[in-house]
Amino acid sequence: MKDFILPDIGEGIVECELMEWLVAEGDMIEEDQPVAEVMTDKALVQIPAMYAGKVAKLYYKKGDIAKVHQPLFAMQTADDQSGETEITKPSSVDETTTTESTSKSSRQEDFILPDIGEGIVECELVEWLVSEGEWVSEDQPVAEVMTDKALVQIPAKHDGVVTNLYYAKGDIAKVHTPLFAQTIEVQGEQTDKSSSSQVKVKPQAQNSAAPESTTLPHTTTGKALASPAVRRLAREQDINIHQVPGSGKKGRVMKEDIAAFVSNDKTVTKQSSGKATPVSGGTRTEAIRGVKAAMARQMMNSVSTIPHFTVSDEIDMGNLIAARNQLKAQFEQQDIKLSFMPFIIKALSLALSEFPIINAQVNDDCSELTYFDDHNIGMAVDSKIGLLVPNIKSVQNLSLLEVAREVNRLIDQARAGRLGSSDLKGGTISISNVGVIGGTVATPVINKPEAAIVALGKIQKLPRFDQNEQVIAANIMHISWSGDHRIIDGATMVRFSNLWKSYLENPLSMFTLLK
């Protein structure tokens, strides 16, 4: 018997009203057949069956409030053995509407990988944070998975013992399919948390891309105690953390243990071989997945469908450097780090107000042009999982302080791989800051369907002539615009860039227009 878990049915939606059952208990249903109609605060949604089988129990009645990630109904499939698994109702259902057997102390349940982002149907299993036989608590992180947008931690839904891990590290897991199996406590007797016995279960049929073996190989017995950060460090250095002796409490593996393990491994290798053996002629092939795959598709689509043209200039940052130095202390009092980016973003928004065509987007067949009132300005961030472009929403309505706060938040979230999908969607124009990693000049590729992007180089102290034709040391930043030549002509782009440049070179003129 399998519980059908109500999946995510919209961003931010945690519950819905059961409007109508489209099946009855005892009905035979087919895969993808509509089973129920539910109403969220946004729309009426039909819920389809994930498998073919017989409806065994409906956990809600018409008008009840159903919870996302809770059982909606139970069904018997062809793989089920009759009578082996009891049906349990979700905790939110009233006792008067459903009865159940509590004679068993535990039950086996598959954890169904939920929707982890709009349009995402699969993800890469980056790291298991638990092992088979391990006790986990509700909301404890169980796995780290990578989508084409971010690194996401998957938490456990219940207390219990992990019995089967259905994927190995590096496998592609499908949304709405089992990720792992767990023995869960039910009303009645308590399960011994110290027990490490494993319950053998038959995993559900996997997609053809899933591995033949559904359990992870273990090189050592027991579970390595370590934080996610330490596990990530081990993974980055291609170390099996189970082989690292832990020096922390109860054998917990610390960062220092990873460093010592690497150092010792290099020493052993050198001693065993006598001298380092040169390696040449080898190759290594790896799959392009996650954020890197998404970027590859996006850039290919952009350059093959948008006629790019580039306009370059240089900006004297001297006055802006002085303005930033004057404001830094005020911002630090509110725990906000003030970089040049908030000034650049706010000046860009002011310029977009005068040149709305730069903030517009054209459809694929170039028959319609859409202008956006909101200036949703994106900034490329070189995160540990690849290039991400989160955007600050409605910059035209934000103060410089609010923009700075959002810049700090998005950079921190991007570098941790924890950006929400809403932060990555809806951009209208982008900034690529190659200067932060030492770049001086770049020709950026437009982030389709946007119409323009600017690349910022590093600030360099260079000789320039002043108004008296005297050579002075100036703080120069090179900038390069790429524009969609279907809707933006060169003269318009230059005028727009000049206005933006004027705000940055004369911050007082910008401050008079700021909120």
Coordinates of C-alpha atoms in Angstrom, one line a residue:
M1 CA 0.0 0.0 0.0
K2 CA 1.4 3.4 -0.9
D3 CA 0.5 6.8 0.4
F4 CA 0.1 9.5 -2.3
I5 CA 2.0 12.5 -0.9
L6 CA 0.4 15.9 -1.9
P7 CA 3.2 17.6 -3.9
D8 CA 4.1 21.3 -4.1
I9 CA 1.3 22.9 -6.1
G10 CA 2.7 26.4 -6.3
E11 CA 5.5 28.5 -4.9
G12 CA 4.8 29.3 -1.2
I13 CA 1.6 27.2 -1.0
V14 CA 1.5 25.0 2.0
E15 CA -2.2 23.9 2.1
C16 CA -5.2 23.7 -0.1
E17 CA -9.0 23.0 0.1
L18 CA -10.3 19.6 -1.1
M19 CA -13.0 20.7 -3.6
E20 CA -13.9 17.4 -5.1
W21 CA -12.8 13.8 -5.2
L22 CA -12.8 12.6 -8.8
V23 CA -12.5 8.9 -7.7
A24 CA -13.9 6.8 -4.9
E25 CA -12.4 4.2 -2.6
G26 CA -12.1 0.9 -4.5
D27 CA -11.8 2.5 -7.9
M28 CA -9.1 1.4 -10.3
I29 CA -7.2 4.3 -11.6
E30 CA -4.5 4.9 -14.3
E31 CA -1.2 6.8 -14.1
D32 CA -1.8 10.5 -14.6
Q33 CA -5.6 10.1 -14.2
P34 CA -7.0 13.2 -12.3
V35 CA -7.9 12.1 -8.7
A36 CA -8.9 15.2 -7.0
E37 CA -9.6 18.9 -7.4
V38 CA -8.0 21.3 -4.9
M39 CA -8.3 25.0 -4.4
T40 CA -5.2 27.1 -3.5
D41 CA -5.3 30.8 -2.8
K42 CA -4.3 31.2 -6.5
A43 CA -6.1 28.6 -8.6
L44 CA -8.2 25.4 -8.9
V45 CA -5.7 22.5 -9.5
Q46 CA -6.3 18.9 -10.5
I47 CA -4.1 16.4 -8.8
P48 CA -3.1 13.4 -11.1
A49 CA -2.2 9.9 -9.9
M50 CA 1.5 9.0 -10.0
Y51 CA 0.8 5.3 -10.4
A52 CA -1.8 2.9 -11.7
G53 CA -3.7 0.9 -9.1
K54 CA -6.6 0.7 -6.7
V55 CA -7.7 3.5 -4.4
A56 CA -7.6 2.1 -0.9
K57 CA -8.3 5.1 1.3
L58 CA -9.3 8.8 0.9
Y59 CA -7.8 10.7 3.8
Y60 CA -9.9 13.9 3.4
K61 CA -13.5 14.7 2.7
K62 CA -14.8 17.5 0.5
G63 CA -14.1 20.9 2.2
D64 CA -11.2 19.7 4.3
I65 CA -7.9 21.5 4.3
A66 CA -5.1 19.3 2.9
K67 CA -1.4 19.9 3.7
V68 CA 1.4 19.9 1.2
H69 CA 3.9 17.0 1.7
Q70 CA 1.2 15.1 3.6
P71 CA -0.6 11.9 2.5
L72 CA -3.7 12.7 0.3
F73 CA -4.9 9.2 -0.3
A74 CA -3.6 5.6 -0.2
M75 CA -3.6 3.2 -3.1
Q76 CA -2.6 -0.4 -3.9
T77 CA -0.3 -0.9 -6.8
A78 CA 0.8 -4.0 -8.7
D79 CA 4.0 -4.1 -6.7
D80 CA 2.3 -4.2 -3.3
Q81 CA 2.0 -7.3 -1.3
S82 CA -1.5 -7.4 0.2
G83 CA -1.7 -6.7 4.0
E84 CA 2.0 -6.0 4.5
T85 CA 1.8 -2.3 5.1
E86 CA -0.8 -0.5 7.1
I87 CA -2.5 2.6 6.0
T88 CA -2.0 5.7 8.2
K89 CA -3.8 8.9 7.9
P90 CA -2.2 12.4 7.9
S91 CA -2.0 14.1 11.3
S92 CA -4.3 16.9 10.1
V93 CA -7.3 14.6 9.6
D94 CA -9.8 14.6 12.4
E95 CA -10.2 11.3 14.3
T96 CA -13.9 11.1 13.6
T97 CA -13.3 10.9 9.8
T98 CA -10.7 8.1 9.6
T99 CA -9.9 5.0 11.6
E100 CA -6.6 3.1 11.5
S101 CA -4.9 0.2 13.1
T102 CA -2.2 1.0 15.7
S103 CA -1.1 -2.6 16.4
K104 CA 2.3 -2.1 14.7
S105 CA 5.0 0.1 16.2
S106 CA 6.5 1.3 12.9
R107 CA 5.8 1.4 9.2
Q108 CA 7.9 1.7 6.1
E109 CA 7.5 4.8 3.9
D110 CA 9.2 6.1 0.8
F111 CA 10.3 9.8 0.9
I112 CA 9.0 11.3 -2.3
L113 CA 11.3 14.0 -3.7
P114 CA 9.0 17.1 -3.8
D115 CA 9.0 19.9 -6.3
I116 CA 12.1 22.0 -5.6
G117 CA 11.5 24.8 -8.0
E118 CA 9.2 25.8 -10.8
G119 CA 9.8 23.7 -13.9
I120 CA 12.4 21.5 -12.3
V121 CA 11.8 17.8 -13.0
E122 CA 15.2 16.3 -11.9
C123 CA 18.3 17.1 -9.9
E124 CA 21.7 15.7 -9.2
L125 CA 22.4 13.9 -5.9
V126 CA 25.4 15.8 -4.7
E127 CA 25.8 14.4 -1.2
W128 CA 24.0 12.1 1.2
L129 CA 24.1 13.6 4.7
V130 CA 22.9 10.4 6.3
S131 CA 23.6 6.7 6.0
E132 CA 21.5 3.6 5.9
G133 CA 20.6 2.4 9.4
E134 CA 20.9 6.0 10.8
W135 CA 18.2 7.6 12.9
V136 CA 17.1 11.0 11.6
S137 CA 14.8 13.6 13.1
E138 CA 12.1 15.6 11.4
D139 CA 13.5 18.5 9.4
Q140 CA 17.1 17.1 9.6
P141 CA 18.9 17.6 6.3
V142 CA 19.2 14.2 4.6
A143 CA 20.7 15.1 1.2
E144 CA 22.1 17.9 -0.9
V145 CA 20.8 18.0 -4.5
M146 CA 21.8 20.4 -7.3
T147 CA 19.2 21.7 -9.8
D148 CA 20.0 24.0 -12.7
K149 CA 19.6 26.9 -10.4
A150 CA 20.8 26.2 -6.9
L151 CA 22.1 23.7 -4.4
V152 CA 19.2 22.6 -2.2
Q153 CA 19.2 20.6 1.1
I154 CA 16.3 18.1 1.4
P155 CA 15.0 17.7 5.0
A156 CA 13.4 14.6 6.5
K157 CA 9.6 14.8 7.0
H158 CA 9.5 12.4 10.0
D159 CA 11.6 10.9 12.8
G160 CA 12.8 7.4 12.0
V161 CA 15.5 5.1 10.7
V162 CA 16.8 5.4 7.1
T163 CA 16.5 2.0 5.5
N164 CA 17.4 2.5 1.8
L165 CA 19.1 5.2 -0.2
Y166 CA 17.8 4.8 -3.7
Y167 CA 20.5 6.9 -5.4
A168 CA 24.2 7.1 -5.4
K169 CA 26.2 10.3 -5.3
G170 CA 26.2 11.8 -8.8
D171 CA 23.0 10.1 -9.9
I172 CA 20.0 12.0 -11.4
A173 CA 17.0 11.9 -9.1
K174 CA 13.5 12.6 -10.5
V175 CA 11.0 14.8 -8.8
H176 CA 7.9 12.9 -7.5
T177 CA 9.8 9.6 -7.2
P178 CA 11.2 7.9 -4.1
L179 CA 14.5 9.4 -2.8
F180 CA 15.0 7.2 0.2
A181 CA 13.0 4.8 2.5
Q182 CA 12.5 5.2 6.2
T183 CA 11.0 3.3 9.1
I184 CA 8.7 5.7 10.9
E185 CA 7.2 5.5 14.4
V186 CA 3.4 5.3 14.6
Q187 CA 1.0 5.7 17.5
G188 CA 1.7 3.0 20.1
E189 CA 5.1 1.5 20.8
Q190 CA 8.3 3.6 20.5
T191 CA 11.1 2.6 18.1
D192 CA 14.5 2.3 19.6
K193 CA 16.5 5.2 18.2
S194 CA 19.8 3.3 18.9
S195 CA 18.8 0.4 16.7
S196 CA 20.8 0.1 13.5
S197 CA 18.9 -2.8 12.1
Q198 CA 17.8 -2.3 8.5
V199 CA 14.5 -3.2 7.0
K200 CA 14.7 -4.7 3.5
V201 CA 12.3 -3.1 1.1
K202 CA 11.7 -3.3 -2.5
P203 CA 12.3 0.1 -4.1
Q204 CA 9.7 1.4 -6.5
A205 CA 10.3 1.2 -10.2
Q206 CA 12.8 3.9 -11.2
N207 CA 13.2 5.8 -14.4
S208 CA 15.6 4.2 -16.9
A209 CA 18.2 6.8 -16.0
A210 CA 18.3 5.6 -12.4
P211 CA 21.0 3.1 -11.2
E212 CA 20.5 -0.6 -11.2
S213 CA 21.7 -0.7 -7.6
T214 CA 19.6 1.3 -5.2
T215 CA 22.0 1.4 -2.3
L216 CA 25.3 3.2 -1.8
P217 CA 28.4 1.2 -1.3
H218 CA 30.1 1.7 2.1
T219 CA 33.9 1.5 2.5
T220 CA 33.6 1.5 6.3
T221 CA 31.0 0.6 8.8
G222 CA 29.3 3.4 10.8
K223 CA 28.4 7.0 10.0
A224 CA 31.0 9.8 9.8
L225 CA 29.9 12.6 12.1
A226 CA 30.5 15.9 10.4
S227 CA 28.8 19.2 9.6
P228 CA 27.6 19.9 6.0
A229 CA 30.4 22.4 5.6
V230 CA 33.0 19.7 6.5
R231 CA 31.3 17.2 4.2
R232 CA 31.4 19.8 1.4
L233 CA 35.2 20.4 2.0
A234 CA 35.8 16.6 1.8
R235 CA 33.8 16.4 -1.4
E236 CA 35.7 19.3 -3.0
Q237 CA 39.0 17.4 -2.3
D238 CA 37.6 14.1 -3.5
I239 CA 37.9 12.5 -0.1
N240 CA 35.7 9.7 1.3
I241 CA 34.8 11.3 4.7
H242 CA 34.1 7.9 6.2
Q243 CA 37.8 7.2 6.0
V244 CA 38.9 10.3 7.9
P245 CA 39.6 9.8 11.6
G246 CA 37.6 12.4 13.6
S247 CA 39.2 14.4 16.4
G248 CA 36.0 16.1 17.7
K249 CA 33.5 15.0 20.3
K250 CA 32.2 11.4 19.6
G251 CA 34.6 11.2 16.7
R252 CA 33.2 14.1 14.8
V253 CA 35.3 15.0 11.7
M254 CA 36.6 18.6 11.8
K255 CA 38.1 20.7 9.0
E256 CA 41.5 20.2 10.6
D257 CA 41.0 16.4 10.2
I258 CA 40.4 16.8 6.5
A259 CA 43.6 18.9 6.1
A260 CA 45.6 16.3 8.1
F261 CA 44.2 13.4 6.1
V262 CA 45.2 15.2 2.8
S263 CA 48.7 15.9 4.1
N264 CA 49.1 12.3 5.4
D265 CA 47.8 10.8 2.1
K266 CA 50.4 12.9 0.1
T267 CA 53.2 11.7 2.4
V268 CA 52.2 8.0 2.1
T269 CA 51.9 8.3 -1.7
K270 CA 55.4 9.9 -1.9
Q271 CA 56.9 7.3 0.5
S272 CA 55.4 4.4 -1.3
S273 CA 56.5 5.5 -4.7
G274 CA 59.9 6.9 -3.8
K275 CA 59.4 9.8 -6.0
A276 CA 56.5 11.5 -7.8
T277 CA 55.7 9.8 -11.1
P278 CA 54.9 12.2 -13.9
V279 CA 51.5 11.7 -15.5
S280 CA 50.8 12.7 -19.1
G281 CA 48.5 11.9 -21.9
G282 CA 45.4 11.2 -19.8
T283 CA 42.0 12.7 -20.3
R284 CA 39.0 13.2 -18.0
T285 CA 35.4 13.5 -19.1
E286 CA 32.5 14.7 -16.9
A287 CA 28.9 15.5 -17.5
I288 CA 27.7 19.1 -17.8
R289 CA 24.9 19.3 -15.3
G290 CA 23.1 21.7 -13.0
V291 CA 23.9 25.4 -13.2
K292 CA 26.6 24.9 -15.8
A293 CA 24.2 23.1 -18.1
A294 CA 21.6 25.8 -17.7
M295 CA 24.2 28.5 -18.4
A296 CA 25.3 26.7 -21.5
R297 CA 21.8 26.4 -22.9
Q298 CA 21.0 30.0 -22.0
M299 CA 24.2 31.4 -23.7
M300 CA 23.8 29.3 -26.8
N301 CA 20.2 30.4 -27.2
S302 CA 21.1 34.1 -26.6
V303 CA 24.0 34.4 -29.1
S304 CA 22.1 32.3 -31.8
T305 CA 18.9 34.4 -31.7
I306 CA 19.9 37.9 -30.6
P307 CA 22.0 40.2 -32.8
H308 CA 24.5 41.6 -30.3
F309 CA 26.4 44.9 -30.6
T310 CA 28.8 46.4 -28.1
V311 CA 29.5 49.9 -26.9
S312 CA 32.5 50.6 -24.6
D313 CA 33.6 53.5 -22.5
E314 CA 35.5 54.4 -19.3
I315 CA 34.2 56.0 -16.1
D316 CA 36.3 58.1 -13.8
M317 CA 35.3 56.7 -10.3
G318 CA 37.1 59.3 -8.2
N319 CA 34.0 61.2 -7.0
L320 CA 32.1 58.0 -6.4
I321 CA 35.0 56.6 -4.3
A322 CA 34.9 59.7 -2.2
A323 CA 31.1 59.5 -1.8
R324 CA 31.3 55.8 -0.8
N325 CA 33.9 56.6 1.8
Q326 CA 31.7 59.3 3.4
L327 CA 28.7 56.9 3.6
K328 CA 30.4 53.7 4.7
A329 CA 30.3 54.4 8.4
Q330 CA 26.5 55.1 8.3
F331 CA 25.8 51.9 6.5
E332 CA 28.0 49.9 8.8
Q333 CA 25.9 51.1 11.8
Q334 CA 23.0 49.1 10.2
D335 CA 25.3 46.1 9.5
I336 CA 25.3 46.8 5.8
K337 CA 28.5 46.5 3.8
L338 CA 28.6 49.3 1.2
S339 CA 30.3 48.5 -2.1
F340 CA 30.2 50.3 -5.4
M341 CA 27.5 48.0 -6.7
P342 CA 24.5 49.7 -5.0
F343 CA 25.5 53.1 -6.5
I344 CA 25.9 51.4 -10.0
I345 CA 22.5 49.7 -9.7
K346 CA 20.7 52.8 -8.5
A347 CA 22.3 55.0 -11.2
L348 CA 21.3 52.4 -13.8
S349 CA 17.7 52.5 -12.6
L350 CA 17.7 56.3 -12.9
A351 CA 19.0 56.1 -16.4
L352 CA 16.4 53.4 -17.4
S353 CA 13.7 55.9 -16.4
E354 CA 14.8 58.1 -19.2
F355 CA 15.5 55.3 -21.7
P356 CA 12.7 52.7 -21.2
I357 CA 13.7 50.9 -24.4
I358 CA 16.8 49.5 -22.6
N359 CA 14.4 47.9 -20.1
A360 CA 12.2 46.3 -22.7
Q361 CA 12.0 42.8 -24.2
V362 CA 11.1 41.6 -27.7
N363 CA 9.3 38.3 -28.4
D364 CA 10.9 35.5 -30.4
D365 CA 9.5 36.5 -33.8
C366 CA 10.2 40.2 -33.2
S367 CA 6.5 41.1 -33.6
E368 CA 5.9 42.6 -30.1
L369 CA 7.8 44.7 -27.7
T370 CA 7.1 44.7 -24.0
Y371 CA 8.1 47.6 -21.7
F372 CA 8.5 47.0 -18.0
D373 CA 7.7 49.5 -15.3
D374 CA 9.9 47.7 -12.8
H375 CA 13.6 47.8 -13.0
N376 CA 14.6 44.3 -11.9
I377 CA 18.4 44.6 -12.1
G378 CA 20.4 41.4 -12.1
M379 CA 24.0 40.9 -11.1
A380 CA 26.1 37.9 -12.0
V381 CA 27.6 36.1 -9.0
D382 CA 30.4 33.6 -9.3
S383 CA 29.1 31.0 -6.8
K384 CA 30.5 27.7 -5.8
I385 CA 27.9 25.9 -8.0
G386 CA 28.4 28.1 -11.1
L387 CA 27.4 31.5 -12.5
L388 CA 24.1 32.7 -11.0
V389 CA 22.3 36.0 -11.9
P390 CA 19.9 37.0 -9.1
N391 CA 18.1 40.2 -9.5
I392 CA 16.9 43.0 -7.2
K393 CA 13.2 43.7 -7.8
S394 CA 11.7 47.2 -8.4
V395 CA 14.9 49.1 -7.9
Q396 CA 13.1 52.3 -9.0
N397 CA 11.2 52.2 -5.7
L398 CA 14.2 51.4 -3.4
S399 CA 16.5 53.7 -1.6
L400 CA 20.3 53.3 -1.8
L401 CA 20.3 51.7 1.6
E402 CA 17.6 49.2 0.6
V403 CA 19.5 48.4 -2.6
A404 CA 22.7 47.8 -0.6
R405 CA 20.9 45.5 1.8
E406 CA 19.5 43.4 -1.2
V407 CA 22.9 43.3 -2.8
N408 CA 24.5 41.8 0.3
R409 CA 21.6 39.3 0.8
L410 CA 21.7 38.1 -2.8
I411 CA 25.5 37.7 -2.9
D412 CA 25.5 35.8 0.4
Q413 CA 22.7 33.5 -0.7
A414 CA 24.2 32.9 -4.2
R415 CA 27.6 32.0 -2.9
A416 CA 26.0 29.5 -0.5
G417 CA 23.9 28.1 -3.3
R418 CA 20.7 28.9 -1.4
L419 CA 19.0 31.4 -3.7
G420 CA 15.2 31.1 -4.0
S421 CA 13.7 30.7 -7.5
S422 CA 12.0 34.1 -7.1
D423 CA 15.4 35.8 -6.8
L424 CA 16.5 34.3 -10.2
K425 CA 13.4 35.0 -12.2
G426 CA 12.0 38.2 -13.7
G427 CA 15.2 40.1 -14.5
T428 CA 14.9 43.0 -17.0
I429 CA 18.6 44.0 -17.3
S430 CA 21.9 42.6 -16.0
I431 CA 25.4 43.6 -14.7
S432 CA 28.4 41.4 -15.1
N433 CA 31.2 42.5 -12.7
V434 CA 34.4 40.9 -14.1
G435 CA 36.4 43.5 -12.1
V436 CA 35.9 41.7 -8.8
I437 CA 38.1 38.8 -10.0
G438 CA 40.7 41.1 -11.8
G439 CA 39.2 41.4 -15.3
T440 CA 39.5 44.7 -17.1
V441 CA 37.6 44.3 -20.4
A442 CA 34.8 41.9 -21.4
T443 CA 32.2 41.5 -24.1
P444 CA 29.2 40.2 -22.2
V445 CA 26.5 38.0 -23.6
I446 CA 22.9 39.2 -23.1
N447 CA 20.9 37.3 -20.6
K448 CA 17.9 36.4 -22.8
P449 CA 15.1 37.6 -23.0
E450 CA 16.6 40.8 -21.7
A451 CA 17.8 43.5 -24.1
A452 CA 21.0 44.7 -22.6
I453 CA 23.9 43.8 -20.2
V454 CA 26.9 45.7 -19.0
A455 CA 30.3 44.3 -18.0
L456 CA 32.3 46.2 -15.3
G457 CA 36.1 46.1 -15.3
K458 CA 38.3 46.6 -12.3
I459 CA 39.2 50.1 -11.1
Q460 CA 42.7 51.0 -12.2
K461 CA 44.8 54.0 -11.4
L462 CA 45.8 55.4 -14.8
P463 CA 47.3 58.6 -16.2
R464 CA 44.7 61.1 -17.6
F465 CA 44.7 64.7 -18.5
D466 CA 42.7 67.1 -16.4
Q467 CA 40.9 70.3 -17.6
N468 CA 44.2 72.2 -17.5
E469 CA 45.9 69.5 -19.6
Q470 CA 47.9 68.4 -16.7
V471 CA 48.6 64.6 -16.2
I472 CA 46.9 63.3 -13.1
A473 CA 46.3 59.8 -11.6
A474 CA 42.7 58.9 -12.2
N475 CA 40.6 55.9 -11.0
I476 CA 39.3 54.4 -14.2
M477 CA 36.8 51.6 -14.7
H478 CA 36.3 50.3 -18.2
I479 CA 32.7 49.3 -19.1
S480 CA 31.2 47.5 -22.1
W481 CA 27.5 47.3 -23.0
S482 CA 26.0 44.6 -25.2
G483 CA 22.6 45.4 -26.7
D484 CA 19.9 43.7 -28.7
H485 CA 20.3 45.3 -32.1
R486 CA 16.7 44.4 -33.1
I487 CA 15.3 47.1 -30.8
I488 CA 18.3 49.2 -29.6
D489 CA 20.4 51.3 -32.0
G490 CA 23.9 52.4 -31.3
A491 CA 23.1 56.0 -30.8
T492 CA 20.4 55.2 -28.2
M493 CA 22.8 52.9 -26.3
V494 CA 25.6 55.6 -26.3
R495 CA 23.2 58.3 -25.0
F496 CA 21.9 55.9 -22.3
S497 CA 25.4 54.9 -21.2
N498 CA 26.4 58.6 -21.1
L499 CA 23.6 59.4 -18.7
W500 CA 24.4 56.5 -16.5
K501 CA 28.1 57.5 -16.6
S502 CA 27.2 61.1 -15.6
Y503 CA 25.4 59.9 -12.4
L504 CA 28.5 57.8 -11.4
E505 CA 31.0 60.5 -12.1
N506 CA 28.9 63.2 -10.4
P507 CA 27.2 61.4 -7.5
L508 CA 25.6 64.6 -6.2
S509 CA 23.5 64.8 -9.3
M510 CA 22.3 61.3 -8.6
F511 CA 21.6 61.9 -4.9
T512 CA 19.2 64.7 -5.7
L513 CA 17.1 62.2 -7.6
L514 CA 17.3 59.3 -5.1
K515 CA 14.5 58.4 -2.7

